[in-house]
Structures are given as C-alpha cells and as structure tokens.
XYZ file of C-alpha atoms in Angstrom:
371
model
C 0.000 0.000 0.000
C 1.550 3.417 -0.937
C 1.230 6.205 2.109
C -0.377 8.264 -0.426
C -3.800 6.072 -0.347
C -3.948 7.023 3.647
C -3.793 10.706 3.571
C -7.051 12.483 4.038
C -5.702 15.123 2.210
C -4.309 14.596 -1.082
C -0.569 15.175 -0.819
C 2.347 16.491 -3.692
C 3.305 13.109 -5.653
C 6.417 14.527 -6.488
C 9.321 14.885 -3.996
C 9.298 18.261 -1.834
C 12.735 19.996 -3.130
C 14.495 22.380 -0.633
C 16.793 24.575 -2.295
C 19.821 24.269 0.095
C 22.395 26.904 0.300
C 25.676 27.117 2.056
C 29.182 24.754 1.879
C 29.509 20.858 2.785
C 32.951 21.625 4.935
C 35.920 19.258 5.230
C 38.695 19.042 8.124
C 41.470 17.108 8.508
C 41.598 17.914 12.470
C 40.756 14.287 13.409
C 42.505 14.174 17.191
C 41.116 17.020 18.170
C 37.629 16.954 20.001
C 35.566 18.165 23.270
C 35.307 15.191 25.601
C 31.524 15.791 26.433
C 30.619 16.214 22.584
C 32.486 12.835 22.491
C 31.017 11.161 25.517
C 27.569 12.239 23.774
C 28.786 10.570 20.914
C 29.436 7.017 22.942
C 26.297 7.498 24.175
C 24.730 7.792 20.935
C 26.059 4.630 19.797
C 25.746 2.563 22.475
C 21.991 3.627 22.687
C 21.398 2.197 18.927
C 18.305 0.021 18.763
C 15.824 -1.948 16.460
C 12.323 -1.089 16.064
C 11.465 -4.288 14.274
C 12.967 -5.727 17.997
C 12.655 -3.365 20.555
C 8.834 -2.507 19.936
C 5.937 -4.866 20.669
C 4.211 -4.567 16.980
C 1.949 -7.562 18.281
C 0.228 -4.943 20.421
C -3.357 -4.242 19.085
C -4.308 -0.585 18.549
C -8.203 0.845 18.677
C -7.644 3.504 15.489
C -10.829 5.037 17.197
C -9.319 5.926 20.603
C -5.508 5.247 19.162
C -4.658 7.231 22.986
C -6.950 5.878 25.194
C -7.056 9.781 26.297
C -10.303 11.032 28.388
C -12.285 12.992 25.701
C -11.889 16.668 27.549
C -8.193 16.218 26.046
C -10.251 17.237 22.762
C -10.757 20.773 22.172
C -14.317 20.794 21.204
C -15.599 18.660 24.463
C -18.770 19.827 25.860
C -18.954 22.772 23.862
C -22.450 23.011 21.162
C -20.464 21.789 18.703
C -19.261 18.609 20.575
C -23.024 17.867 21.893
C -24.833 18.030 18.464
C -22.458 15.145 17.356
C -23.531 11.607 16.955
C -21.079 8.721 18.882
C -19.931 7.836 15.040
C -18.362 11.363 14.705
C -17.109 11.644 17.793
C -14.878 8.547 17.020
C -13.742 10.067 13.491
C -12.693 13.365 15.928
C -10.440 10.927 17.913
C -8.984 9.203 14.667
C -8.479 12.402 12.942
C -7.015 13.842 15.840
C -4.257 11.162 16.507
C -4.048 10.954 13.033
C -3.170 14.445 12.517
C -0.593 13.892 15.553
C 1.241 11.146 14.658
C 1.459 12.303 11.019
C 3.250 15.921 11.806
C 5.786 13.606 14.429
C 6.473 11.205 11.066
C 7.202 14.360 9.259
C 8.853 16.271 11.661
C 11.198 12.989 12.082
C 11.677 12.961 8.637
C 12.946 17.049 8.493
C 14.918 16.320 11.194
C 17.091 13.112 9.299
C 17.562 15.827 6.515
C 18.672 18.276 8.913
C 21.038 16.203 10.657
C 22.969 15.066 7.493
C 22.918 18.682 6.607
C 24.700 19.334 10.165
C 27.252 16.341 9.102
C 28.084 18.221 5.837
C 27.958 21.643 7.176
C 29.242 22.182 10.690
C 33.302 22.748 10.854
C 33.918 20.198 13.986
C 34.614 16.862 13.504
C 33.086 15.759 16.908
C 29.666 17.334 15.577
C 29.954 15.625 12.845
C 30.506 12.323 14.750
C 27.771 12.687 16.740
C 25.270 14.414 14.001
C 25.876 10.715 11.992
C 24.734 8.838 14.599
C 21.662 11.023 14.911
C 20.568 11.128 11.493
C 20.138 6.942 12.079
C 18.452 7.950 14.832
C 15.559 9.852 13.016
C 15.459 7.010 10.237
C 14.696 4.783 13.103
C 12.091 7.341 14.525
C 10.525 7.919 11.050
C 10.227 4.568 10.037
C 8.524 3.791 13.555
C 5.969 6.540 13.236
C 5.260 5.386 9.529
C 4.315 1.809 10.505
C 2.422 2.776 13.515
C 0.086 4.641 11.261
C 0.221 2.781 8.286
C -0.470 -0.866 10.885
C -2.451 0.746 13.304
C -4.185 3.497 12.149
C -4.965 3.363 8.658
C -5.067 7.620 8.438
C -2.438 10.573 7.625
C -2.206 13.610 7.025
C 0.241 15.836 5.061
C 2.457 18.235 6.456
C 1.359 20.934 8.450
C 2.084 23.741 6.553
C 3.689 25.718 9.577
C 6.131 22.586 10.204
C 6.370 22.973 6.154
C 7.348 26.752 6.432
C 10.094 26.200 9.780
C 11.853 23.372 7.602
C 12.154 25.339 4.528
C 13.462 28.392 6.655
C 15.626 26.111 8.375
C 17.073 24.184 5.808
C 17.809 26.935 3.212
C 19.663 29.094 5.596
C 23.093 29.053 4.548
C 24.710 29.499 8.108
C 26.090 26.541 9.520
C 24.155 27.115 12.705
C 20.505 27.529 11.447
C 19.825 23.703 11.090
C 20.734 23.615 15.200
C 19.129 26.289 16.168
C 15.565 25.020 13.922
C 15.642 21.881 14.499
C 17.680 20.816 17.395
C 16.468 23.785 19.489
C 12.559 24.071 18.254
C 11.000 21.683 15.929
C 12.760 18.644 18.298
C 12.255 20.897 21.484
C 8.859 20.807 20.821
C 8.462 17.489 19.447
C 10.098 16.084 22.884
C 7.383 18.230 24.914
C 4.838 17.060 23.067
C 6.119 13.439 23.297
C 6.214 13.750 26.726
C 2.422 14.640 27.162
C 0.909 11.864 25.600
C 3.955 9.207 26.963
C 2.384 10.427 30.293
C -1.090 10.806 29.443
C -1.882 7.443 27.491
C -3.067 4.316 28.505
C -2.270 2.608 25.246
C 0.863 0.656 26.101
C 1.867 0.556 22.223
C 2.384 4.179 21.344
C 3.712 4.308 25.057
C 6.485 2.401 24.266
C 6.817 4.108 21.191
C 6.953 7.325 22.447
C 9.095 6.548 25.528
C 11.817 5.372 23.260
C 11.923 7.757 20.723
C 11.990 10.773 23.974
C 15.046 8.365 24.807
C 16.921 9.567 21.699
C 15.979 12.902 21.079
C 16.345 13.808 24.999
C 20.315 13.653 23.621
C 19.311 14.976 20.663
C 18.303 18.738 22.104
C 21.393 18.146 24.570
C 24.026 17.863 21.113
C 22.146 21.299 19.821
C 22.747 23.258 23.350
C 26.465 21.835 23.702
C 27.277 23.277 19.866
C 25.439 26.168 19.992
C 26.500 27.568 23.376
C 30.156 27.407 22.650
C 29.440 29.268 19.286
C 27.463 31.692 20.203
C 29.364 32.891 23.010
C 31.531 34.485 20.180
C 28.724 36.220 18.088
C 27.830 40.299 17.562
C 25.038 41.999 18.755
C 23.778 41.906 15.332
C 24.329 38.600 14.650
C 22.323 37.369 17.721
C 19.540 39.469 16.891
C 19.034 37.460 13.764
C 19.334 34.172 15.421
C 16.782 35.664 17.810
C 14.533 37.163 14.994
C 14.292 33.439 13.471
C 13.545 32.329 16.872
C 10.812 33.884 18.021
C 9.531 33.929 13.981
C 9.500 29.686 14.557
C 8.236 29.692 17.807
C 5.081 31.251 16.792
C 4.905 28.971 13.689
C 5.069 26.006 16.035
C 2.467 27.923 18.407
C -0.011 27.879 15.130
C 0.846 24.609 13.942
C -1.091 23.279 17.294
C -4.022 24.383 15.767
C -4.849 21.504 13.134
C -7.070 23.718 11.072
C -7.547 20.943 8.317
C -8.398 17.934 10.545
C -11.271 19.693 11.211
C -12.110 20.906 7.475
C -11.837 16.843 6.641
C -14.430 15.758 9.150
C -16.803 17.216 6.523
C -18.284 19.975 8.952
C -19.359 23.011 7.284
C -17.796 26.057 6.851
C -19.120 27.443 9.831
C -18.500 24.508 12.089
C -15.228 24.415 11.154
C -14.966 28.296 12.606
C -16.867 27.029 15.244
C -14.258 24.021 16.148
C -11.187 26.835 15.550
C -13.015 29.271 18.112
C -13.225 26.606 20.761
C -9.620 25.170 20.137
C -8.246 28.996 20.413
C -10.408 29.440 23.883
C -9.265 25.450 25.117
C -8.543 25.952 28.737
C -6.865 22.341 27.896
C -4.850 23.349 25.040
C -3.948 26.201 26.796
C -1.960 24.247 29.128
C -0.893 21.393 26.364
C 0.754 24.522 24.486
C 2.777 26.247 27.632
C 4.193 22.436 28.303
C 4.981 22.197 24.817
C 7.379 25.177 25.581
C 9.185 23.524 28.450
C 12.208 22.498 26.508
C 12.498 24.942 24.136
C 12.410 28.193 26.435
C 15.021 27.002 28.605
C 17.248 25.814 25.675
C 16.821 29.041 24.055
C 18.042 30.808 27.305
C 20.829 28.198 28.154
C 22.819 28.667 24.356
C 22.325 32.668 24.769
C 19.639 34.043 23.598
C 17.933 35.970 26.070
C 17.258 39.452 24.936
C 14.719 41.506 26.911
C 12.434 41.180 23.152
C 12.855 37.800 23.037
C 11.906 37.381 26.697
C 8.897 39.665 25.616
C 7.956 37.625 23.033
C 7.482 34.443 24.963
C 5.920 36.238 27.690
C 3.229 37.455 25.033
C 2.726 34.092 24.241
C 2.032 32.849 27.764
C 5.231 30.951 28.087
C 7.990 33.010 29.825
C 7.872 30.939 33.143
C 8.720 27.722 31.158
C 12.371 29.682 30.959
C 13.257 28.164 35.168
C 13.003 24.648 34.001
C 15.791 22.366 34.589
C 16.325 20.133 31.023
C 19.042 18.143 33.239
C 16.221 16.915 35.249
C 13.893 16.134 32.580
C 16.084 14.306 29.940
C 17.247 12.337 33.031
C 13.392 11.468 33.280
C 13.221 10.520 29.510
C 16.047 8.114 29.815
C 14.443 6.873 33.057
C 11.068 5.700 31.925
C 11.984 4.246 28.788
C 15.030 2.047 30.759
C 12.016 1.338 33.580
C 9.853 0.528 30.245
C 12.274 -2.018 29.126
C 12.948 -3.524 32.562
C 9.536 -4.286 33.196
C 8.789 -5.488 29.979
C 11.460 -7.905 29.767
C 10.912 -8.965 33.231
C 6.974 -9.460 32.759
C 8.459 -11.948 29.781
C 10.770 -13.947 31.449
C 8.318 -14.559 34.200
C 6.225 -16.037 30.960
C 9.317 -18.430 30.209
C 9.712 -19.496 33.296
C 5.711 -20.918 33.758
C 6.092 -22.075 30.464
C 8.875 -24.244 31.522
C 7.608 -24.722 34.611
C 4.581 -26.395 32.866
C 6.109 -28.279 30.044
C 8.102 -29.929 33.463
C 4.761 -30.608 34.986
C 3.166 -32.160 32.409
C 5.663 -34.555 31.635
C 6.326 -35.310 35.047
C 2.590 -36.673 35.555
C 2.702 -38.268 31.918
C-alpha cells in the first residue's frame, strides 16, 4: 500500500525539493575533540536500537481511541459543537485527531534526518559531525517507527502541516552553519520532545507508550548535542548577529504555536464552513490546550536561554505568548526522566516476559512429570 492512499488530504506526488544553500565543509583535524561532545557521541552509539525488535508490533491498537485519552483532552468537548455530534463522529474526531498527531511527528522525524545530514556536511567540527551521523540513524529509526504505527495501526495521515512545512524550509535553506541547530535541534525537536512527553504520560495505550518513551530516549540527547554546539558558538557572536538568530527564533516559535491548531483535521471531518470556525473558536479558547501549548514550551524556552539568547524582546515575546515561566526549568532533570522511563519501560517489559518463560517451563516440566 503506498502512504499516499492514507492521507485524508491529497498530498504532492512529487518529492518536496528544498533549495539548500551554504558549503559541505571538510577538516582534517581528526585528534582534536571536546570530551563531552564525544562522551555524547558514545552514548549515541551505544543507545542504537531496532524497532522491528525493541517494539511490541503484536500490540493491538483501537484507530478510534488510538490514545486511550479522556475525551476533555479534545478541544471541542462539551462545547455546542461537541453535543450536536452523533457517537460515530465523535470517534472520526479521535482518529483524525491522533491521526493528525502522529502524522506531523512522522514528518517532523523525517525534516529532522535531513537536517542532521545537513549538520554532518555543514558544521566545521569533527566531533559534531561524529555525533550528528549517529543522529541522522536515529531519526530514520524514529521515522520509520511513526510510519508503521500509522500505516499498521491506524490506517489515516495527514500531510504536512504547513507551519512545520514553512520552519523546515526556513531552516534548511539558511546558509549558516548554525541555522539547522538552532531550527531543528532547538525548536522543531524541542517541541516534538514536549509534546512526546504529554501523551507518553497521558496514554493508557501501552503501544504508542512504548513508542513514544523510546523515541523521547533519543531525542532527549538529541536537544542536549544542539545546546552543547550552539553555546560554545554563540558565546563568540555580535550583537547583530544574535539578533538574527533571535529574529528566526521567536519567527519559529510562533509557527510552532499555530501549527497546534490543526485547522484541516477539522475541514476533513466534513463539517461546514461554519462549524469548522466554530471548532477553531473553541480550540483557540481550550482551557486544555492552553496548558498542552505552555508544556509544549518547556524544553524549548530554557534551551533558548541556556545557548544565549535571552534578549529583553525575546523574553517579551514568549511572555506574550504565555510561556515566559517555562524559561526556570531544569532540562538536566527532565532528559534524566526521559532516559528513566523508557530504561524502567524495558525492565519491566522484559521482566513481565521472562516470568512467561519461566511458567512455560515450569509447565512443560509438569506435564511430563505426571505423563
């Protein structure tokens, strides 16, 4: 089955071509190296895994309630809108929904394989380069996990949000070295990892919490490569040239702020014009969403203060979008929780399936003891 028959929306056939500017750069420093962007790098390879292995595809996975997530997680519960629907379309506003999810985290996964070969070709230090190989097979793993989740278990995508579409563009055509960090490392992962986070915490589905626990695992190291290369660098940068990072900064932040929105899963349920308004209105006033979005920001505000940019207008800007007190959160503490739960993940997994072995044995010995 080709992806394209899944998407609600009809999607380009052809390839999406970036027009990439900038040089691939050599060295020929090769002893040279910071021992913490080299202990990341260790890291990175010794946390390699196989999602054909690692992930319990045998789990089954209701495409109508993919979350198993109380329905006052949806933006439109108990408003008019929500109450005139029948028990049919409320199920296609769950599917949608975590269709609509899941598809921008495949793309997203995608941008960010692209962006981390770009970093390989691009960045001058050898030790980024080291570690910016091992994430690219990283987000290969990632994307082809997300794909088969919704191409096995859902049966639904959507295309590319066209904010994600509009940050990866910016991102990737950006000639300095720096831009695919600071875009993709910084926000489109920094938010990606928030909103991982959420539903790892939130679901009761122990697929996509498995999932989602071990892809948090990766890019948890991920953001931490982006605020070790980017600190060191910008330390060294003008006035001017910090306000430009900054500009592009808050620019993407509010693209990611819109791209919660999900306009078209709405316009596919086949509401009319005016519902669709009507859904947008209540998602904008979601007490809910409200909340989902200023979590979503818990990575990326502190990240953006920790590599430098701070400005009193930057700080303005995230304080207009209702986000400023995200900027005291410790992302030691948190990416120490992401390795956490997907290591307790694995332990009890493997633990809850060698206690199978064991009665298994246990009862092949009984029965051929009494035979």
């Amino acid at each position: 089955m080709s992806t394209h028959d899944l998407y609600t929306i009809p999607a380009e056939l052809s390839t999406w071509n970036v027009d990439m500017a900038g040089s691939s750069r050599f060295t020929w420093e090769y002893d040279d190296g910071r021992d913490r962007m080299l202990a990341l790098y260790q890291k990175g390879k010794d946390k390699q895994w196989d999602s054909v292995k690692r992930i319990d595809w045998d789990l089954e996975v209701d495409p109508y309630n993919v979350l198993g997530m109380p329905d006052n997680t949806i933006a439109i519960y108990g408003t008019p809108l929500w109450e005139r629907m029948d028990d049919r379309t409320r199920a296609e506003v769950r599917r949608h929904g975590a269709a609509w999810q899941f598809s921008q985290f495949l793309h997203g996964e995608q941008g960010a394989m692209i962006c981390s070969a770009r970093i390989v070709e691009s960045v001058p230090d050898l030790d980024s380069k080291f570690y910016a190989a091992t994430q690219t097979m990283d987000e290969a793993r990632h994307a082809e996990t997300y794909a088969r989740f919704l191409q096995e278990k859902v049966g639904l995508a959507y295309p590319i949000n066209e904010h994600l579409k509009a940050l990866l563009d910016s991102t990737l055509s950006d000639s300095r070295w720096d831009m695919p960090y600071l875009g993709m490392q910084v926000l489109i992962e920094g938010l990606a990892l928030a909103a991982f986070g959420v539903m790892r915490d939130i679901t009761t589905k122990p697929l996509p919490k498995q999932i989602l626990a071990y892809v948090m695992q990766d890019e948890a190291r991920h953001v931490a490569f982006g605020r070790m290369a980017l600190r060191d660098y910008y330390k060294n940068l003008s006035e001017a040239e910090l306000r430009e990072r900054e500009d592009f900064v808050i620019e993407g932040c509010y693209l990611m702020r819109d791209r919660l929105r999900g306009r078209e899963t709405w316009e596919t349920l086949g509401l009319s014009r005016a519902e669709v308004d009507e859904a947008m209105t209540s998602v904008d006033q979601s007490e809910y969403l409200r909340i989902f979005r200023s979590l979503l920001f818990s990575r990326i505000v502190p990240c953006v203060k920790d590599i430098g940019l701070w400005s009193p207008r930057l700080q303005q800007a995230y304080a207009d979008m209702g986000v400023l007190e995200m900027a005291g959160q410790s992302l030691e503490a948190l990416m120490k929780q992401d390795e956490d739960i997907a290591d307790k993940l694995d332990a009890e997994r493997f633990a809850a399936e060698e206690a199978e072995r064991h009665a298994e044995v246990s009862e092949t010995i009984a029965m051929g003891a009494t035979s």
